[in-house]
């Protein structure tokens, strides 16, 4: 099964332009408790380098483009996000890295929980150990 889970977001386009609405537990498969966005990222920057124990997220590149690597401890897959009408769903226990940001990229993230540092796994070796312990793999 692919690690890349894309959600097609309906755009309400008319002769004035486009509009996309995001609603928790409707077109977004969880209650949205937090929204943040990453912008003015330098092109040679790679960020992320963590997994979450339980957080669910949807990443939407609302402007420009960037690449996301997902890793479940067994396989790695990469996706290029370059349109505001596609969301990438990332569930618990997936290592992620973001890179190749275009100059004006704005990457918006919807999250199922408030910011909680205890939910982060920021060390790759520990990520693999946690997967073993929980028999995720
Ligand atoms: P960081 O986790 O390093 O970002 P990334 O995973 O994209 O590399 O977050 C950068 C800083 O922002 C760090 O000090 C934590 C803070 N932060 C918040 O305060 N709230 C949030 O919701 C997020 C995602 C980060």
Short mmCIF file of N, CA and C and ligand atoms in Angstrom, two decimals:
data_model
loop_
_atom_site.label_atom_id
_atom_site.label_comp_id
_atom_site.label_asym_id
_atom_site.label_seq_id
_atom_site.Cartn_x
_atom_site.Cartn_y
_atom_site.Cartn_z
N UNK A 1 0.84 -1.20 0.00
CA UNK A 1 0.00 0.00 0.00
C UNK A 1 0.88 1.26 0.00
N UNK A 2 0.49 2.21 -0.82
CA UNK A 2 1.30 3.43 -0.94
C UNK A 2 1.24 4.28 0.32
N UNK A 3 2.34 4.93 0.63
CA UNK A 3 2.37 5.85 1.77
C UNK A 3 1.73 7.19 1.39
N UNK A 4 1.62 7.42 0.08
CA UNK A 4 1.13 8.71 -0.41
C UNK A 4 -0.40 8.67 -0.52
N UNK A 5 -1.04 9.36 0.41
CA UNK A 5 -2.50 9.40 0.40
C UNK A 5 -2.95 10.82 0.05
N UNK A 6 -3.44 10.96 -1.17
CA UNK A 6 -3.82 12.30 -1.64
C UNK A 6 -5.33 12.49 -1.57
N UNK A 7 -5.72 13.68 -1.16
CA UNK A 7 -7.14 14.02 -1.11
C UNK A 7 -7.38 15.12 -2.14
N UNK A 8 -8.28 14.84 -3.05
CA UNK A 8 -8.64 15.84 -4.06
C UNK A 8 -9.62 16.83 -3.44
N UNK A 9 -9.29 18.11 -3.45
CA UNK A 9 -10.13 19.12 -2.82
C UNK A 9 -10.96 19.83 -3.89
N UNK A 10 -12.26 19.84 -3.68
CA UNK A 10 -13.14 20.44 -4.70
C UNK A 10 -12.94 21.96 -4.74
N UNK A 11 -12.72 22.46 -5.94
CA UNK A 11 -12.57 23.90 -6.12
C UNK A 11 -13.85 24.47 -6.69
N UNK A 12 -14.34 25.53 -6.02
CA UNK A 12 -15.57 26.17 -6.49
C UNK A 12 -15.18 27.29 -7.46
N UNK A 13 -14.83 26.88 -8.65
CA UNK A 13 -14.34 27.85 -9.63
C UNK A 13 -15.48 28.48 -10.39
N UNK A 14 -15.34 29.75 -10.71
CA UNK A 14 -16.27 30.40 -11.63
C UNK A 14 -15.48 31.45 -12.40
N UNK A 15 -16.17 32.34 -13.09
CA UNK A 15 -15.42 33.27 -13.94
C UNK A 15 -14.64 34.32 -13.14
N UNK A 16 -14.75 34.28 -11.80
CA UNK A 16 -13.95 35.20 -10.97
C UNK A 16 -12.66 34.57 -10.49
N UNK A 17 -12.60 33.22 -10.55
CA UNK A 17 -11.41 32.53 -10.04
C UNK A 17 -11.81 31.30 -9.25
N UNK A 18 -10.96 30.91 -8.30
CA UNK A 18 -11.14 29.64 -7.60
C UNK A 18 -11.30 29.84 -6.10
N UNK A 19 -12.03 28.95 -5.44
CA UNK A 19 -12.20 28.98 -3.99
C UNK A 19 -12.25 27.55 -3.48
N UNK A 20 -11.44 27.25 -2.47
CA UNK A 20 -11.48 25.92 -1.86
C UNK A 20 -11.80 26.08 -0.38
N UNK A 21 -12.73 25.29 0.10
CA UNK A 21 -13.14 25.33 1.50
C UNK A 21 -12.66 24.05 2.19
N UNK A 22 -12.14 24.19 3.41
CA UNK A 22 -11.65 23.04 4.17
C UNK A 22 -12.47 22.93 5.44
N UNK A 23 -13.11 21.80 5.66
CA UNK A 23 -13.97 21.64 6.83
C UNK A 23 -13.62 20.35 7.56
N UNK A 24 -13.37 20.51 8.86
CA UNK A 24 -13.03 19.35 9.70
C UNK A 24 -14.16 18.32 9.68
N UNK A 25 -13.75 17.05 9.60
CA UNK A 25 -14.68 15.92 9.57
C UNK A 25 -15.62 15.93 8.36
N UNK A 26 -15.29 16.78 7.40
CA UNK A 26 -16.05 16.74 6.14
C UNK A 26 -15.05 16.41 5.03
N UNK A 27 -14.51 17.42 4.34
CA UNK A 27 -13.51 17.05 3.32
C UNK A 27 -12.12 16.85 3.94
N UNK A 28 -11.98 17.23 5.23
CA UNK A 28 -10.75 16.92 5.98
C UNK A 28 -11.11 15.84 6.99
N UNK A 29 -10.39 14.69 7.00
CA UNK A 29 -10.89 13.53 7.76
C UNK A 29 -10.61 13.56 9.26
N UNK A 30 -10.49 14.75 9.85
CA UNK A 30 -10.36 14.86 11.30
C UNK A 30 -10.80 16.26 11.70
N UNK A 31 -10.96 16.44 13.00
CA UNK A 31 -11.30 17.75 13.54
C UNK A 31 -10.03 18.62 13.49
N UNK A 32 -10.09 19.74 12.82
CA UNK A 32 -8.89 20.58 12.66
C UNK A 32 -8.69 21.42 13.92
N UNK A 33 -7.58 21.16 14.65
CA UNK A 33 -7.33 21.93 15.88
C UNK A 33 -6.26 22.99 15.68
N UNK A 34 -5.50 22.86 14.60
CA UNK A 34 -4.37 23.78 14.41
C UNK A 34 -4.08 23.90 12.92
N UNK A 35 -3.71 25.11 12.53
CA UNK A 35 -3.26 25.36 11.15
C UNK A 35 -1.96 26.13 11.23
N UNK A 36 -0.96 25.70 10.48
CA UNK A 36 0.25 26.52 10.37
C UNK A 36 0.76 26.48 8.94
N UNK A 37 1.59 27.42 8.60
CA UNK A 37 2.12 27.40 7.24
C UNK A 37 3.60 27.76 7.24
N UNK A 38 4.27 27.21 6.28
CA UNK A 38 5.71 27.36 6.12
C UNK A 38 5.93 28.18 4.85
N UNK A 39 6.67 29.25 4.95
CA UNK A 39 6.88 30.11 3.78
C UNK A 39 8.25 30.77 3.87
N UNK A 40 8.65 31.41 2.81
CA UNK A 40 9.99 32.02 2.70
C UNK A 40 11.09 31.01 3.02
N UNK A 41 10.84 29.77 2.65
CA UNK A 41 11.85 28.72 2.88
C UNK A 41 12.94 28.86 1.82
N UNK A 42 14.18 28.79 2.23
CA UNK A 42 15.27 28.87 1.26
C UNK A 42 15.28 27.59 0.43
N UNK A 43 15.65 27.73 -0.84
CA UNK A 43 15.50 26.59 -1.77
C UNK A 43 16.35 25.38 -1.39
N UNK A 44 17.49 25.60 -0.75
CA UNK A 44 18.35 24.45 -0.43
C UNK A 44 18.07 23.88 0.97
N UNK A 45 16.99 24.33 1.58
CA UNK A 45 16.68 23.87 2.95
C UNK A 45 15.91 22.55 2.90
N UNK A 46 16.23 21.67 3.82
CA UNK A 46 15.46 20.45 4.02
C UNK A 46 14.96 20.51 5.45
N UNK A 47 13.66 20.32 5.68
CA UNK A 47 13.15 20.41 7.04
C UNK A 47 12.19 19.28 7.34
N UNK A 48 11.63 19.30 8.53
CA UNK A 48 10.81 18.16 8.95
C UNK A 48 11.67 17.27 9.84
N UNK A 49 12.13 16.16 9.28
CA UNK A 49 12.99 15.22 10.01
C UNK A 49 12.34 14.80 11.34
N UNK A 50 11.09 14.40 11.26
CA UNK A 50 10.44 13.88 12.45
C UNK A 50 9.23 13.03 12.06
N UNK A 51 8.73 12.29 13.05
CA UNK A 51 7.45 11.59 12.92
C UNK A 51 6.62 12.01 14.12
N UNK A 52 5.33 11.72 14.05
CA UNK A 52 4.46 12.00 15.18
C UNK A 52 3.89 10.70 15.72
N UNK A 53 3.77 10.63 17.04
CA UNK A 53 3.23 9.41 17.66
C UNK A 53 1.75 9.24 17.34
N UNK A 54 0.99 10.34 17.34
CA UNK A 54 -0.44 10.18 17.08
C UNK A 54 -1.06 11.25 16.19
N UNK A 55 -0.35 12.32 15.94
CA UNK A 55 -0.92 13.44 15.17
C UNK A 55 -1.27 13.04 13.73
N UNK A 56 -2.39 13.57 13.25
CA UNK A 56 -2.75 13.44 11.84
C UNK A 56 -2.63 14.83 11.21
N UNK A 57 -2.18 14.87 9.97
CA UNK A 57 -2.00 16.14 9.29
C UNK A 57 -2.40 16.05 7.82
N UNK A 58 -2.79 17.19 7.29
CA UNK A 58 -2.96 17.32 5.83
C UNK A 58 -2.05 18.46 5.39
N UNK A 59 -1.21 18.20 4.41
CA UNK A 59 -0.31 19.22 3.86
C UNK A 59 -0.88 19.69 2.52
N UNK A 60 -1.01 21.00 2.38
CA UNK A 60 -1.50 21.56 1.12
C UNK A 60 -0.54 22.65 0.68
N UNK A 61 0.00 22.49 -0.50
CA UNK A 61 0.89 23.52 -1.02
C UNK A 61 0.01 24.56 -1.70
N UNK A 62 -0.33 25.62 -0.95
CA UNK A 62 -1.30 26.56 -1.49
C UNK A 62 -0.68 27.54 -2.49
N UNK A 63 0.66 27.57 -2.55
CA UNK A 63 1.32 28.39 -3.57
C UNK A 63 2.69 27.80 -3.85
N UNK A 64 3.09 27.77 -5.10
CA UNK A 64 4.40 27.23 -5.45
C UNK A 64 4.42 25.71 -5.36
N UNK A 65 5.60 25.17 -5.05
CA UNK A 65 5.73 23.71 -5.01
C UNK A 65 6.82 23.29 -4.03
N UNK A 66 6.71 22.08 -3.56
CA UNK A 66 7.75 21.49 -2.70
C UNK A 66 7.60 19.98 -2.74
N UNK A 67 8.63 19.28 -2.29
CA UNK A 67 8.60 17.82 -2.27
C UNK A 67 8.54 17.32 -0.84
N UNK A 68 7.85 16.19 -0.66
CA UNK A 68 7.71 15.59 0.66
C UNK A 68 8.16 14.14 0.56
N UNK A 69 9.06 13.76 1.45
CA UNK A 69 9.46 12.36 1.55
C UNK A 69 8.75 11.74 2.74
N UNK A 70 8.14 10.58 2.52
CA UNK A 70 7.52 9.84 3.63
C UNK A 70 8.23 8.50 3.77
N UNK A 71 8.38 8.07 5.01
CA UNK A 71 9.15 6.86 5.30
C UNK A 71 8.45 6.14 6.46
N UNK A 72 8.05 4.89 6.24
CA UNK A 72 7.37 4.15 7.31
C UNK A 72 8.32 3.18 8.02
N UNK A 73 9.63 3.37 7.80
CA UNK A 73 10.63 2.50 8.41
C UNK A 73 10.95 1.30 7.54
N UNK A 74 10.13 1.10 6.52
CA UNK A 74 10.31 -0.03 5.61
C UNK A 74 10.57 0.50 4.20
N UNK A 75 9.70 1.40 3.76
CA UNK A 75 9.89 1.99 2.43
C UNK A 75 9.78 3.52 2.50
N UNK A 76 10.34 4.15 1.47
CA UNK A 76 10.31 5.61 1.36
C UNK A 76 9.62 5.98 0.05
N UNK A 77 8.78 6.99 0.10
CA UNK A 77 8.14 7.49 -1.11
C UNK A 77 8.17 9.01 -1.09
N UNK A 78 8.27 9.59 -2.29
CA UNK A 78 8.35 11.05 -2.40
C UNK A 78 7.24 11.54 -3.31
N UNK A 79 6.67 12.69 -2.93
CA UNK A 79 5.62 13.30 -3.76
C UNK A 79 5.92 14.79 -3.91
N UNK A 80 5.65 15.30 -5.10
CA UNK A 80 5.79 16.75 -5.34
C UNK A 80 4.41 17.38 -5.18
N UNK A 81 4.27 18.33 -4.28
CA UNK A 81 3.00 19.05 -4.12
C UNK A 81 3.12 20.37 -4.88
N UNK A 82 2.20 20.61 -5.80
CA UNK A 82 2.32 21.81 -6.64
C UNK A 82 0.98 22.41 -7.03
N UNK A 83 -0.07 22.05 -6.28
CA UNK A 83 -1.38 22.62 -6.58
C UNK A 83 -2.19 22.78 -5.30
N UNK A 84 -2.96 23.86 -5.19
CA UNK A 84 -3.74 24.06 -3.95
C UNK A 84 -4.97 23.17 -3.84
N UNK A 85 -5.26 22.38 -4.87
CA UNK A 85 -6.47 21.55 -4.76
C UNK A 85 -6.17 20.08 -4.45
N UNK A 86 -4.96 19.83 -3.92
CA UNK A 86 -4.62 18.47 -3.48
C UNK A 86 -4.01 18.53 -2.08
N UNK A 87 -4.53 17.69 -1.19
CA UNK A 87 -3.97 17.59 0.15
C UNK A 87 -3.28 16.25 0.33
N UNK A 88 -2.15 16.27 1.03
CA UNK A 88 -1.43 15.02 1.34
C UNK A 88 -1.75 14.67 2.79
N UNK A 89 -2.38 13.52 3.00
CA UNK A 89 -2.70 13.07 4.35
C UNK A 89 -1.50 12.33 4.94
N UNK A 90 -1.09 12.73 6.14
CA UNK A 90 -0.01 12.02 6.82
C UNK A 90 -0.51 11.62 8.21
N UNK A 91 -0.60 10.31 8.44
CA UNK A 91 -1.06 9.81 9.73
C UNK A 91 0.11 9.62 10.69
N UNK A 92 -0.15 8.92 11.77
CA UNK A 92 0.85 8.71 12.81
C UNK A 92 1.99 7.82 12.33
N UNK A 93 3.13 7.97 12.95
CA UNK A 93 4.30 7.13 12.77
C UNK A 93 4.79 7.05 11.31
N UNK A 94 4.86 8.22 10.70
CA UNK A 94 5.50 8.33 9.39
C UNK A 94 6.58 9.40 9.48
N UNK A 95 7.79 9.03 9.16
CA UNK A 95 8.89 10.00 9.12
C UNK A 95 8.71 10.88 7.90
N UNK A 96 8.85 12.21 8.05
CA UNK A 96 8.69 13.08 6.90
C UNK A 96 9.82 14.09 6.80
N UNK A 97 10.17 14.37 5.55
CA UNK A 97 11.14 15.43 5.25
C UNK A 97 10.57 16.27 4.10
N UNK A 98 10.75 17.58 4.18
CA UNK A 98 10.27 18.49 3.14
C UNK A 98 11.47 19.18 2.51
N UNK A 99 11.47 19.28 1.18
CA UNK A 99 12.65 19.83 0.49
C UNK A 99 12.26 20.35 -0.89
N UNK A 100 13.26 20.92 -1.57
CA UNK A 100 13.05 21.49 -2.93
C UNK A 100 11.88 22.48 -2.96
N UNK A 101 11.88 23.40 -2.01
CA UNK A 101 10.83 24.42 -1.97
C UNK A 101 11.06 25.42 -3.11
N UNK A 102 10.01 25.72 -3.85
CA UNK A 102 10.15 26.79 -4.84
C UNK A 102 10.20 28.12 -4.07
N UNK A 103 10.66 29.16 -4.75
CA UNK A 103 10.96 30.42 -4.08
C UNK A 103 9.76 30.98 -3.29
N UNK A 104 8.57 30.93 -3.88
CA UNK A 104 7.41 31.56 -3.23
C UNK A 104 6.53 30.53 -2.54
N UNK A 105 7.04 29.33 -2.33
CA UNK A 105 6.19 28.26 -1.81
C UNK A 105 5.54 28.60 -0.46
N UNK A 106 4.25 28.34 -0.37
CA UNK A 106 3.56 28.42 0.92
C UNK A 106 2.96 27.03 1.16
N UNK A 107 3.47 26.35 2.17
CA UNK A 107 2.99 25.01 2.51
C UNK A 107 2.13 25.12 3.76
N UNK A 108 0.84 24.86 3.60
CA UNK A 108 -0.09 24.96 4.73
C UNK A 108 -0.33 23.58 5.32
N UNK A 109 -0.38 23.51 6.64
CA UNK A 109 -0.57 22.22 7.31
C UNK A 109 -1.77 22.32 8.24
N UNK A 110 -2.69 21.37 8.10
CA UNK A 110 -3.83 21.25 9.01
C UNK A 110 -3.51 20.11 9.96
N UNK A 111 -3.73 20.33 11.25
CA UNK A 111 -3.34 19.30 12.22
C UNK A 111 -4.50 18.95 13.14
N UNK A 112 -4.52 17.70 13.57
CA UNK A 112 -5.63 17.19 14.39
C UNK A 112 -5.49 17.55 15.86
N UNK A 113 -4.33 18.05 16.26
CA UNK A 113 -4.10 18.39 17.68
C UNK A 113 -3.33 19.70 17.79
N UNK A 114 -3.40 20.29 18.95
CA UNK A 114 -2.57 21.45 19.24
C UNK A 114 -1.10 21.04 19.26
N UNK A 115 -0.23 22.02 19.18
CA UNK A 115 1.22 21.74 19.19
C UNK A 115 1.62 21.10 20.52
N UNK A 116 2.30 19.96 20.41
CA UNK A 116 2.71 19.22 21.61
C UNK A 116 4.05 18.55 21.31
N UNK A 117 5.11 19.07 21.87
CA UNK A 117 6.45 18.56 21.56
C UNK A 117 6.58 17.07 21.94
N UNK A 118 5.84 16.62 22.97
CA UNK A 118 5.92 15.21 23.41
C UNK A 118 5.43 14.25 22.32
N UNK A 119 4.68 14.76 21.35
CA UNK A 119 4.16 13.88 20.30
C UNK A 119 5.19 13.67 19.18
N UNK A 120 6.29 14.45 19.23
CA UNK A 120 7.31 14.37 18.17
C UNK A 120 8.31 13.25 18.45
N UNK A 121 8.76 12.60 17.38
CA UNK A 121 9.96 11.75 17.43
C UNK A 121 10.93 12.39 16.45
N UNK A 122 11.98 12.99 16.97
CA UNK A 122 12.89 13.77 16.11
C UNK A 122 14.20 13.04 15.81
N UNK A 123 14.31 11.82 16.31
CA UNK A 123 15.54 11.05 16.09
C UNK A 123 15.17 9.81 15.27
N UNK A 124 15.84 9.62 14.12
CA UNK A 124 15.44 8.55 13.20
C UNK A 124 15.63 7.16 13.81
N UNK A 125 16.71 6.99 14.56
CA UNK A 125 16.96 5.68 15.20
C UNK A 125 15.85 5.38 16.21
N UNK A 126 15.46 6.41 16.96
CA UNK A 126 14.38 6.22 17.94
C UNK A 126 13.05 5.93 17.23
N UNK A 127 12.85 6.56 16.06
CA UNK A 127 11.65 6.29 15.26
C UNK A 127 11.57 4.80 14.91
N UNK A 128 12.71 4.24 14.45
CA UNK A 128 12.74 2.82 14.09
C UNK A 128 12.50 1.95 15.33
N UNK A 129 13.08 2.34 16.46
CA UNK A 129 12.90 1.58 17.71
C UNK A 129 11.43 1.60 18.14
N UNK A 130 10.80 2.78 18.03
CA UNK A 130 9.37 2.90 18.42
C UNK A 130 8.50 2.02 17.53
N UNK A 131 8.85 1.95 16.23
CA UNK A 131 8.09 1.11 15.31
C UNK A 131 8.19 -0.35 15.73
N UNK A 132 9.42 -0.76 16.09
CA UNK A 132 9.66 -2.14 16.54
C UNK A 132 8.82 -2.44 17.77
N UNK A 133 8.92 -1.53 18.75
CA UNK A 133 8.23 -1.72 20.05
C UNK A 133 6.74 -1.88 19.85
N UNK A 134 6.19 -1.02 19.00
CA UNK A 134 4.73 -1.02 18.82
C UNK A 134 4.29 -2.03 17.76
N UNK A 135 5.26 -2.74 17.19
CA UNK A 135 4.99 -3.71 16.12
C UNK A 135 4.21 -3.09 14.97
N UNK A 136 4.59 -1.85 14.65
CA UNK A 136 3.96 -1.20 13.49
C UNK A 136 4.46 -1.85 12.20
N UNK A 137 5.71 -2.41 12.24
CA UNK A 137 6.26 -3.03 11.01
C UNK A 137 6.30 -4.53 11.16
P1 LIG B 1 9.92 22.65 13.42
O1 LIG B 1 9.27 21.47 14.08
O2 LIG B 1 11.41 22.73 13.49
O3 LIG B 1 9.47 22.73 11.90
P2 LIG B 1 9.67 21.63 10.74
O4 LIG B 1 9.13 20.35 11.24
O5 LIG B 1 8.89 22.16 9.59
O6 LIG B 1 11.12 21.53 10.41
O7 LIG B 1 9.26 23.96 14.01
C1 LIG B 1 9.90 25.22 13.95
C2 LIG B 1 9.59 25.97 15.23
O8 LIG B 1 8.21 26.29 15.30
C3 LIG B 1 9.94 25.19 16.48
O9 LIG B 1 10.52 26.09 17.40
C4 LIG B 1 8.59 24.74 17.01
C5 LIG B 1 7.65 25.82 16.52
N1 LIG B 1 6.28 25.37 16.26
C6 LIG B 1 5.25 25.86 17.03
O10 LIG B 1 5.44 26.66 17.96
N2 LIG B 1 3.98 25.47 16.75
C7 LIG B 1 3.70 24.62 15.75
O11 LIG B 1 2.52 24.29 15.50
C8 LIG B 1 4.79 24.09 14.96
C9 LIG B 1 4.55 23.13 13.83
C10 LIG B 1 6.07 24.51 15.24
#
